Amino acid sequence: MSVHVVYSKSYGVQYKASICSKAFILYVVIMLLTFFLPFLFCYRSNGLWLKYEKYREQPRVRFKMQYLLYVETSDPMFPLICGNFPQTLKTTGFCSIIKVIENDIDIDGKKEFLDLELHLTTNETLDVHSVTLLLIFDFKIQDLCLFEMESMIAITHSSGLPGGRLDVFGDLDLVQKIPLVCSQKKPIRIHKPILLFESSDWLVNIYEKYSKQTISTKLDNMLVKWTRGRSYQQPFLIKTKINYKQVEILYKPKFWQVMKWAWIQYFSILVLSVFIFKKVKRFLFTKHIVNTKIERSI
């Protein structure tokens, strides 16, 4: 015949000590270690406070129809310059045709790529050896952070062989030197003009100022095809396709996100710490390492 438990009752044993006793001091030390050691472990492992976080977002990008084409030719004293920018720089070339296509394939209000075709009419005696193309965009993100700026990408290529065509493919990418401080109420706006021609060495000046920006864009995964040779009656052709891919955004998390991350780490170590020090207390008091007063309750 099987036997079943029909009633059970536990007997408690309490170990008591006065405040000035060694047992009480030992108890306080164990309690402090139980809660402080997990904190110290997490803090020293550089993982308690979340200093920054990342997420990915498809930005809203729009080509502003502002571009600058700087072409070095077989005559080093006669570079060709043309573009659509504030006319504070004298143009020395003629961009006869520009074709621009920006397409929103999935109809989500965010364009996915830019197709740009540029025809440069040159002198019949000049060969093209180097191309620098600057393109200006409006760049916005808005899912978690509200941020917008005027950005630029620079396409450069040179060859010892005279060319007739340049094909460029790549992805528009975000470059951050510092994390963003995100807010849904106060958007961050950077609308400093990029194409400034204040000095004689204006191209170097543009590069220098743009490289100092804490947040900028660049052309990533760039693939280039240089086609040599052309008829002098034909314009030099530049074709680019730039994908507006998802970008990785670095931002500073807010207080509650930091505390949630800290609590998850602290609690996971605290569970182990409580278990270990519970065993330590049982050993110290049941083996009478320190003197205590024992009371049994029924």
mmCIF file of C-alpha atoms in Angstrom:
data_model
loop_
_atom_site.group_PDB
_atom_site.id
_atom_site.type_symbol
_atom_site.label_atom_id
_atom_site.label_comp_id
_atom_site.label_asym_id
_atom_site.label_seq_id
_atom_site.Cartn_x
_atom_site.Cartn_y
_atom_site.Cartn_z
ATOM 1 C CA MET A 1 0.000 0.000 0.000
ATOM 2 C CA SER A 2 1.363 3.421 -0.965
ATOM 3 C CA VAL A 3 1.797 6.129 1.635
ATOM 4 C CA HIS A 4 0.857 9.798 1.051
ATOM 5 C CA VAL A 5 1.709 12.950 2.975
ATOM 6 C CA VAL A 6 -1.463 14.273 4.507
ATOM 7 C CA TYR A 7 -0.007 17.003 6.705
ATOM 8 C CA SER A 8 3.403 18.625 7.189
ATOM 9 C CA LYS A 9 4.829 21.171 9.598
ATOM 10 C CA SER A 10 8.238 22.829 9.581
ATOM 11 C CA TYR A 11 10.377 23.498 12.639
ATOM 12 C CA GLY A 12 12.378 26.700 12.540
ATOM 13 C CA VAL A 13 15.787 27.371 13.997
ATOM 14 C CA GLN A 14 16.856 30.958 14.610
ATOM 15 C CA TYR A 15 20.420 32.071 15.351
ATOM 16 C CA LYS A 16 20.404 35.339 17.292
ATOM 17 C CA ALA A 17 23.221 37.637 18.361
ATOM 18 C CA SER A 18 23.550 41.098 19.888
ATOM 19 C CA ILE A 19 24.523 44.104 17.797
ATOM 20 C CA CYS A 20 28.013 44.299 19.287
ATOM 21 C CA SER A 21 28.827 40.612 18.768
ATOM 22 C CA LYS A 22 31.138 39.059 16.187
ATOM 23 C CA ALA A 23 28.217 37.104 14.724
ATOM 24 C CA PHE A 24 26.230 40.258 13.985
ATOM 25 C CA ILE A 25 29.278 42.002 12.430
ATOM 26 C CA LEU A 26 29.856 38.927 10.275
ATOM 27 C CA TYR A 27 26.202 38.965 9.221
ATOM 28 C CA VAL A 28 26.443 42.644 8.180
ATOM 29 C CA VAL A 29 29.626 42.010 6.200
ATOM 30 C CA ILE A 30 28.037 39.081 4.366
ATOM 31 C CA MET A 31 24.940 41.136 3.493
ATOM 32 C CA LEU A 32 27.062 43.990 2.186
ATOM 33 C CA LEU A 33 29.150 41.624 0.096
ATOM 34 C CA THR A 34 26.025 39.908 -1.232
ATOM 35 C CA PHE A 35 24.696 43.132 -2.771
ATOM 36 C CA PHE A 36 27.931 45.055 -3.416
ATOM 37 C CA LEU A 37 30.025 42.407 -5.161
ATOM 38 C CA PRO A 38 27.580 42.018 -8.129
ATOM 39 C CA PHE A 39 27.628 45.798 -8.582
ATOM 40 C CA LEU A 40 31.433 45.881 -8.442
ATOM 41 C CA PHE A 41 31.730 42.977 -10.873
ATOM 42 C CA CYS A 42 29.415 44.606 -13.442
ATOM 43 C CA TYR A 43 31.015 48.023 -13.053
ATOM 44 C CA ARG A 44 34.591 46.794 -13.412
ATOM 45 C CA SER A 45 33.696 44.795 -16.505
ATOM 46 C CA ASN A 46 32.679 48.059 -18.265
ATOM 47 C CA GLY A 47 29.194 46.807 -18.814
ATOM 48 C CA LEU A 48 26.954 48.238 -16.099
ATOM 49 C CA TRP A 49 26.148 51.642 -17.621
ATOM 50 C CA LEU A 50 25.079 51.729 -21.237
ATOM 51 C CA LYS A 51 27.172 54.550 -22.719
ATOM 52 C CA TYR A 52 25.812 54.389 -26.257
ATOM 53 C CA GLU A 53 23.503 52.273 -28.378
ATOM 54 C CA LYS A 54 22.998 51.577 -32.085
ATOM 55 C CA TYR A 55 20.050 51.000 -34.349
ATOM 56 C CA ARG A 56 19.467 50.857 -38.102
ATOM 57 C CA GLU A 57 17.145 53.058 -40.120
ATOM 58 C CA GLN A 58 16.358 53.808 -43.734
ATOM 59 C CA PRO A 59 17.047 57.568 -44.039
ATOM 60 C CA ARG A 60 15.103 60.051 -46.105
ATOM 61 C CA VAL A 61 17.564 61.231 -48.739
ATOM 62 C CA ARG A 62 16.960 63.790 -51.489
ATOM 63 C CA PHE A 63 19.452 64.975 -54.075
ATOM 64 C CA LYS A 64 19.402 68.788 -53.964
ATOM 65 C CA MET A 65 20.408 69.136 -57.629
ATOM 66 C CA GLN A 66 23.616 70.769 -56.448
ATOM 67 C CA TYR A 67 26.799 69.296 -57.834
ATOM 68 C CA LEU A 68 30.335 70.320 -58.674
ATOM 69 C CA LEU A 69 32.434 68.653 -61.365
ATOM 70 C CA TYR A 70 36.184 69.281 -61.363
ATOM 71 C CA VAL A 71 38.079 67.634 -64.228
ATOM 72 C CA GLU A 72 41.841 67.633 -64.758
ATOM 73 C CA THR A 73 42.896 67.352 -68.360
ATOM 74 C CA SER A 74 46.030 66.859 -70.420
ATOM 75 C CA ASP A 75 46.686 70.572 -69.907
ATOM 76 C CA PRO A 76 47.521 70.882 -66.153
ATOM 77 C CA MET A 77 46.907 74.616 -66.307
ATOM 78 C CA PHE A 78 43.398 74.223 -67.691
ATOM 79 C CA PRO A 79 41.055 72.174 -65.406
ATOM 80 C CA LEU A 80 37.396 72.033 -66.374
ATOM 81 C CA ILE A 81 34.845 73.142 -63.764
ATOM 82 C CA CYS A 82 31.090 73.037 -64.089
ATOM 83 C CA GLY A 83 28.067 72.408 -61.910
ATOM 84 C CA ASN A 84 24.896 73.688 -60.367
ATOM 85 C CA PHE A 85 25.931 75.710 -57.305
ATOM 86 C CA PRO A 86 25.926 79.341 -56.104
ATOM 87 C CA GLN A 87 27.730 81.200 -58.851
ATOM 88 C CA THR A 88 30.661 82.473 -56.819
ATOM 89 C CA LEU A 89 33.086 80.296 -58.787
ATOM 90 C CA LYS A 90 33.901 80.845 -62.424
ATOM 91 C CA THR A 91 33.049 77.808 -64.524
ATOM 92 C CA THR A 92 35.539 76.749 -67.192
ATOM 93 C CA GLY A 93 33.610 73.837 -68.651
ATOM 94 C CA PHE A 94 30.152 73.090 -69.958
ATOM 95 C CA CYS A 95 27.921 70.348 -68.531
ATOM 96 C CA SER A 96 25.658 69.934 -71.523
ATOM 97 C CA ILE A 97 23.285 67.293 -70.131
ATOM 98 C CA ILE A 98 22.373 66.092 -66.655
ATOM 99 C CA LYS A 99 19.831 63.354 -66.039
ATOM 100 C CA VAL A 100 18.628 62.583 -62.523
ATOM 101 C CA ILE A 101 16.334 59.758 -61.396
ATOM 102 C CA GLU A 102 15.421 59.118 -57.758
ATOM 103 C CA ASN A 103 13.067 56.210 -57.250
ATOM 104 C CA ASP A 104 10.895 54.964 -54.384
ATOM 105 C CA ILE A 105 10.474 51.293 -55.288
ATOM 106 C CA ASP A 106 8.441 50.084 -52.293
ATOM 107 C CA ILE A 107 6.350 53.292 -52.080
ATOM 108 C CA ASP A 108 7.160 54.002 -48.423
ATOM 109 C CA GLY A 109 7.987 57.680 -48.929
ATOM 110 C CA LYS A 110 11.731 57.010 -48.838
ATOM 111 C CA LYS A 111 13.744 56.913 -52.038
ATOM 112 C CA GLU A 112 16.057 53.934 -52.522
ATOM 113 C CA PHE A 113 18.603 55.123 -55.089
ATOM 114 C CA LEU A 114 19.884 57.920 -57.297
ATOM 115 C CA ASP A 115 20.711 57.479 -60.978
ATOM 116 C CA LEU A 116 22.730 60.404 -62.303
ATOM 117 C CA GLU A 117 24.107 60.891 -65.799
ATOM 118 C CA LEU A 118 26.343 63.831 -66.632
ATOM 119 C CA HIS A 119 27.762 64.894 -69.988
ATOM 120 C CA LEU A 120 30.825 67.161 -70.039
ATOM 121 C CA THR A 121 31.608 68.948 -73.273
ATOM 122 C CA THR A 122 35.353 69.492 -73.633
ATOM 123 C CA ASN A 123 37.787 71.162 -75.962
ATOM 124 C CA GLU A 124 38.815 68.972 -78.897
ATOM 125 C CA THR A 125 42.470 69.120 -77.867
ATOM 126 C CA LEU A 126 41.973 68.097 -74.232
ATOM 127 C CA ASP A 127 42.008 64.589 -72.781
ATOM 128 C CA VAL A 128 40.364 63.800 -69.439
ATOM 129 C CA HIS A 129 42.657 62.178 -66.833
ATOM 130 C CA SER A 130 41.041 62.907 -63.464
ATOM 131 C CA VAL A 131 37.479 63.453 -62.262
ATOM 132 C CA THR A 132 36.185 64.865 -58.977
ATOM 133 C CA LEU A 133 32.409 65.001 -58.534
ATOM 134 C CA LEU A 134 30.766 66.480 -55.431
ATOM 135 C CA LEU A 135 27.056 65.789 -54.860
ATOM 136 C CA ILE A 136 24.916 67.571 -52.244
ATOM 137 C CA PHE A 137 21.997 65.871 -50.451
ATOM 138 C CA ASP A 138 19.317 66.512 -47.858
ATOM 139 C CA PHE A 139 19.700 63.729 -45.283
ATOM 140 C CA LYS A 140 17.060 63.011 -42.597
ATOM 141 C CA ILE A 141 16.388 60.347 -39.972
ATOM 142 C CA GLN A 142 13.268 60.325 -37.819
ATOM 143 C CA ASP A 143 12.375 56.896 -36.356
ATOM 144 C CA LEU A 144 14.129 57.213 -32.984
ATOM 145 C CA CYS A 145 16.201 60.368 -33.456
ATOM 146 C CA LEU A 146 15.104 63.530 -35.234
ATOM 147 C CA PHE A 147 18.076 64.657 -37.283
ATOM 148 C CA GLU A 148 18.568 66.425 -40.597
ATOM 149 C CA MET A 149 21.535 67.937 -42.368
ATOM 150 C CA GLU A 150 22.981 68.993 -45.683
ATOM 151 C CA SER A 151 25.472 66.293 -46.631
ATOM 152 C CA MET A 152 27.949 65.573 -49.386
ATOM 153 C CA ILE A 153 29.619 62.667 -51.108
ATOM 154 C CA ALA A 154 32.828 63.001 -53.098
ATOM 155 C CA ILE A 155 33.623 60.795 -56.082
ATOM 156 C CA THR A 156 37.221 60.928 -57.288
ATOM 157 C CA HIS A 157 39.088 58.896 -59.878
ATOM 158 C CA SER A 158 42.219 59.442 -61.944
ATOM 159 C CA SER A 159 44.052 57.518 -64.625
ATOM 160 C CA GLY A 160 47.172 57.895 -66.672
ATOM 161 C CA LEU A 161 45.145 56.846 -69.713
ATOM 162 C CA PRO A 162 42.779 59.420 -71.258
ATOM 163 C CA GLY A 163 39.189 58.481 -70.570
ATOM 164 C CA GLY A 164 35.871 58.821 -72.277
ATOM 165 C CA ARG A 165 33.524 57.505 -69.621
ATOM 166 C CA LEU A 166 33.349 56.946 -65.868
ATOM 167 C CA ASP A 167 30.844 54.563 -64.241
ATOM 168 C CA VAL A 168 30.508 54.664 -60.435
ATOM 169 C CA PHE A 169 28.411 52.486 -58.123
ATOM 170 C CA GLY A 170 28.177 52.694 -54.343
ATOM 171 C CA ASP A 171 26.129 53.116 -51.165
ATOM 172 C CA LEU A 172 25.422 56.321 -49.304
ATOM 173 C CA ASP A 173 26.645 55.772 -45.749
ATOM 174 C CA LEU A 174 26.599 57.769 -42.511
ATOM 175 C CA VAL A 175 29.820 58.680 -40.676
ATOM 176 C CA GLN A 176 29.582 59.582 -36.969
ATOM 177 C CA LYS A 177 32.397 60.750 -34.715
ATOM 178 C CA ILE A 178 30.125 61.230 -31.695
ATOM 179 C CA PRO A 179 26.771 59.655 -30.741
ATOM 180 C CA LEU A 180 23.577 61.629 -31.264
ATOM 181 C CA VAL A 181 21.569 62.953 -28.326
ATOM 182 C CA CYS A 182 18.128 61.882 -29.484
ATOM 183 C CA SER A 183 14.918 63.738 -28.771
ATOM 184 C CA GLN A 184 11.468 63.550 -30.311
ATOM 185 C CA LYS A 185 10.818 67.195 -29.381
ATOM 186 C CA LYS A 186 14.069 68.932 -30.333
ATOM 187 C CA PRO A 187 15.341 67.892 -33.754
ATOM 188 C CA ILE A 188 19.021 68.329 -34.554
ATOM 189 C CA ARG A 189 19.589 70.373 -37.688
ATOM 190 C CA ILE A 190 22.884 70.970 -39.503
ATOM 191 C CA HIS A 191 22.363 73.187 -42.522
ATOM 192 C CA LYS A 192 25.764 74.755 -43.051
ATOM 193 C CA PRO A 193 26.490 75.340 -46.752
ATOM 194 C CA ILE A 194 29.167 72.962 -48.006
ATOM 195 C CA LEU A 195 30.159 74.365 -51.390
ATOM 196 C CA LEU A 196 32.059 77.490 -50.352
ATOM 197 C CA PHE A 197 34.672 79.077 -52.613
ATOM 198 C CA GLU A 198 36.256 81.565 -50.237
ATOM 199 C CA SER A 199 39.890 80.829 -51.027
ATOM 200 C CA SER A 200 41.939 80.112 -54.127
ATOM 201 C CA ASP A 201 42.472 76.520 -52.946
ATOM 202 C CA TRP A 202 38.730 76.081 -52.512
ATOM 203 C CA LEU A 203 38.540 72.313 -53.137
ATOM 204 C CA VAL A 204 41.009 71.548 -50.341
ATOM 205 C CA ASN A 205 39.116 73.991 -48.123
ATOM 206 C CA ILE A 206 35.804 72.178 -48.796
ATOM 207 C CA TYR A 207 37.382 68.824 -47.990
ATOM 208 C CA GLU A 208 38.989 70.134 -44.809
ATOM 209 C CA LYS A 209 35.815 71.705 -43.411
ATOM 210 C CA TYR A 210 33.648 68.727 -44.297
ATOM 211 C CA SER A 211 36.086 66.258 -42.725
ATOM 212 C CA LYS A 212 35.850 68.191 -39.430
ATOM 213 C CA GLN A 213 32.087 67.693 -39.167
ATOM 214 C CA THR A 214 31.089 65.329 -36.384
ATOM 215 C CA ILE A 215 28.390 63.809 -38.625
ATOM 216 C CA SER A 216 28.726 63.436 -42.375
ATOM 217 C CA THR A 217 28.084 61.071 -45.261
ATOM 218 C CA LYS A 218 30.353 59.238 -47.658
ATOM 219 C CA LEU A 219 30.154 56.868 -50.618
ATOM 220 C CA ASP A 220 30.799 53.351 -49.360
ATOM 221 C CA ASN A 221 31.441 50.119 -51.315
ATOM 222 C CA MET A 222 32.447 52.213 -54.314
ATOM 223 C CA LEU A 223 33.030 50.379 -57.591
ATOM 224 C CA VAL A 224 34.531 52.291 -60.510
ATOM 225 C CA LYS A 225 34.828 51.513 -64.224
ATOM 226 C CA TRP A 226 37.076 53.831 -66.247
ATOM 227 C CA THR A 227 36.606 53.575 -70.005
ATOM 228 C CA ARG A 228 39.503 54.988 -71.964
ATOM 229 C CA GLY A 229 39.378 56.672 -75.331
ATOM 230 C CA ARG A 230 36.670 58.766 -76.935
ATOM 231 C CA SER A 231 35.966 60.768 -80.031
ATOM 232 C CA TYR A 232 36.726 64.450 -79.529
ATOM 233 C CA GLN A 233 33.278 65.211 -80.888
ATOM 234 C CA GLN A 234 31.697 63.202 -78.057
ATOM 235 C CA PRO A 235 31.244 64.570 -74.502
ATOM 236 C CA PHE A 236 32.879 62.917 -71.528
ATOM 237 C CA LEU A 237 30.220 60.765 -69.838
ATOM 238 C CA ILE A 238 29.798 60.186 -66.085
ATOM 239 C CA LYS A 239 27.175 57.724 -64.843
ATOM 240 C CA THR A 240 26.603 57.035 -61.152
ATOM 241 C CA LYS A 241 24.150 54.864 -59.260
ATOM 242 C CA ILE A 242 24.021 55.517 -55.512
ATOM 243 C CA ASN A 243 21.955 53.289 -53.235
ATOM 244 C CA TYR A 244 20.265 54.872 -50.221
ATOM 245 C CA LYS A 245 20.729 51.910 -47.900
ATOM 246 C CA GLN A 246 19.915 51.549 -44.213
ATOM 247 C CA VAL A 247 22.467 53.295 -42.013
ATOM 248 C CA GLU A 248 23.687 52.470 -38.514
ATOM 249 C CA ILE A 249 22.982 55.310 -36.083
ATOM 250 C CA LEU A 250 24.937 55.738 -32.865
ATOM 251 C CA TYR A 251 23.063 57.527 -30.056
ATOM 252 C CA LYS A 252 23.165 58.150 -26.329
ATOM 253 C CA PRO A 253 20.460 56.161 -24.509
ATOM 254 C CA LYS A 254 18.124 57.877 -22.083
ATOM 255 C CA PHE A 255 17.984 57.335 -18.311
ATOM 256 C CA TRP A 256 15.411 54.532 -18.168
ATOM 257 C CA GLN A 257 17.092 52.605 -20.981
ATOM 258 C CA VAL A 258 20.396 52.833 -19.082
ATOM 259 C CA MET A 259 18.747 51.664 -15.854
ATOM 260 C CA LYS A 260 16.981 48.761 -17.569
ATOM 261 C CA TRP A 261 20.254 47.526 -19.034
ATOM 262 C CA ALA A 262 22.080 47.969 -15.696
ATOM 263 C CA TRP A 263 19.357 46.139 -13.764
ATOM 264 C CA ILE A 264 19.406 43.119 -16.118
ATOM 265 C CA GLN A 265 23.145 42.703 -15.641
ATOM 266 C CA TYR A 266 23.097 43.375 -11.902
ATOM 267 C CA PHE A 267 20.197 41.014 -11.213
ATOM 268 C CA SER A 268 21.780 38.124 -13.129
ATOM 269 C CA ILE A 269 24.914 38.337 -10.926
ATOM 270 C CA LEU A 270 22.884 39.052 -7.771
ATOM 271 C CA VAL A 271 21.028 35.718 -8.035
ATOM 272 C CA LEU A 272 24.313 33.837 -8.030
ATOM 273 C CA SER A 273 25.707 36.002 -5.218
ATOM 274 C CA VAL A 274 22.659 35.396 -2.975
ATOM 275 C CA PHE A 275 22.906 31.648 -3.532
ATOM 276 C CA ILE A 276 26.632 31.501 -2.684
ATOM 277 C CA PHE A 277 26.460 33.682 0.434
ATOM 278 C CA LYS A 278 23.403 31.813 1.671
ATOM 279 C CA LYS A 279 25.549 28.676 1.682
ATOM 280 C CA VAL A 280 28.331 30.588 3.436
ATOM 281 C CA LYS A 281 25.983 31.794 6.197
ATOM 282 C CA ARG A 282 24.607 28.300 6.703
ATOM 283 C CA PHE A 283 28.113 26.908 7.130
ATOM 284 C CA LEU A 284 29.298 29.652 9.518
ATOM 285 C CA PHE A 285 26.301 29.557 11.854
ATOM 286 C CA THR A 286 25.417 25.874 11.809
ATOM 287 C CA LYS A 287 29.049 24.874 12.423
ATOM 288 C CA HIS A 288 29.220 27.415 15.279
ATOM 289 C CA ILE A 289 32.196 29.288 13.832
ATOM 290 C CA VAL A 290 30.875 32.269 15.824
ATOM 291 C CA ASN A 291 28.809 32.205 18.997
ATOM 292 C CA THR A 292 25.066 32.728 18.629
ATOM 293 C CA LYS A 293 21.942 32.101 20.648
ATOM 294 C CA ILE A 294 19.832 29.332 19.142
ATOM 295 C CA GLU A 295 16.044 29.391 19.374
ATOM 296 C CA ARG A 296 13.770 26.685 17.993
ATOM 297 C CA SER A 297 10.179 27.379 17.081
ATOM 298 C CA ILE A 298 7.461 24.784 16.627
#
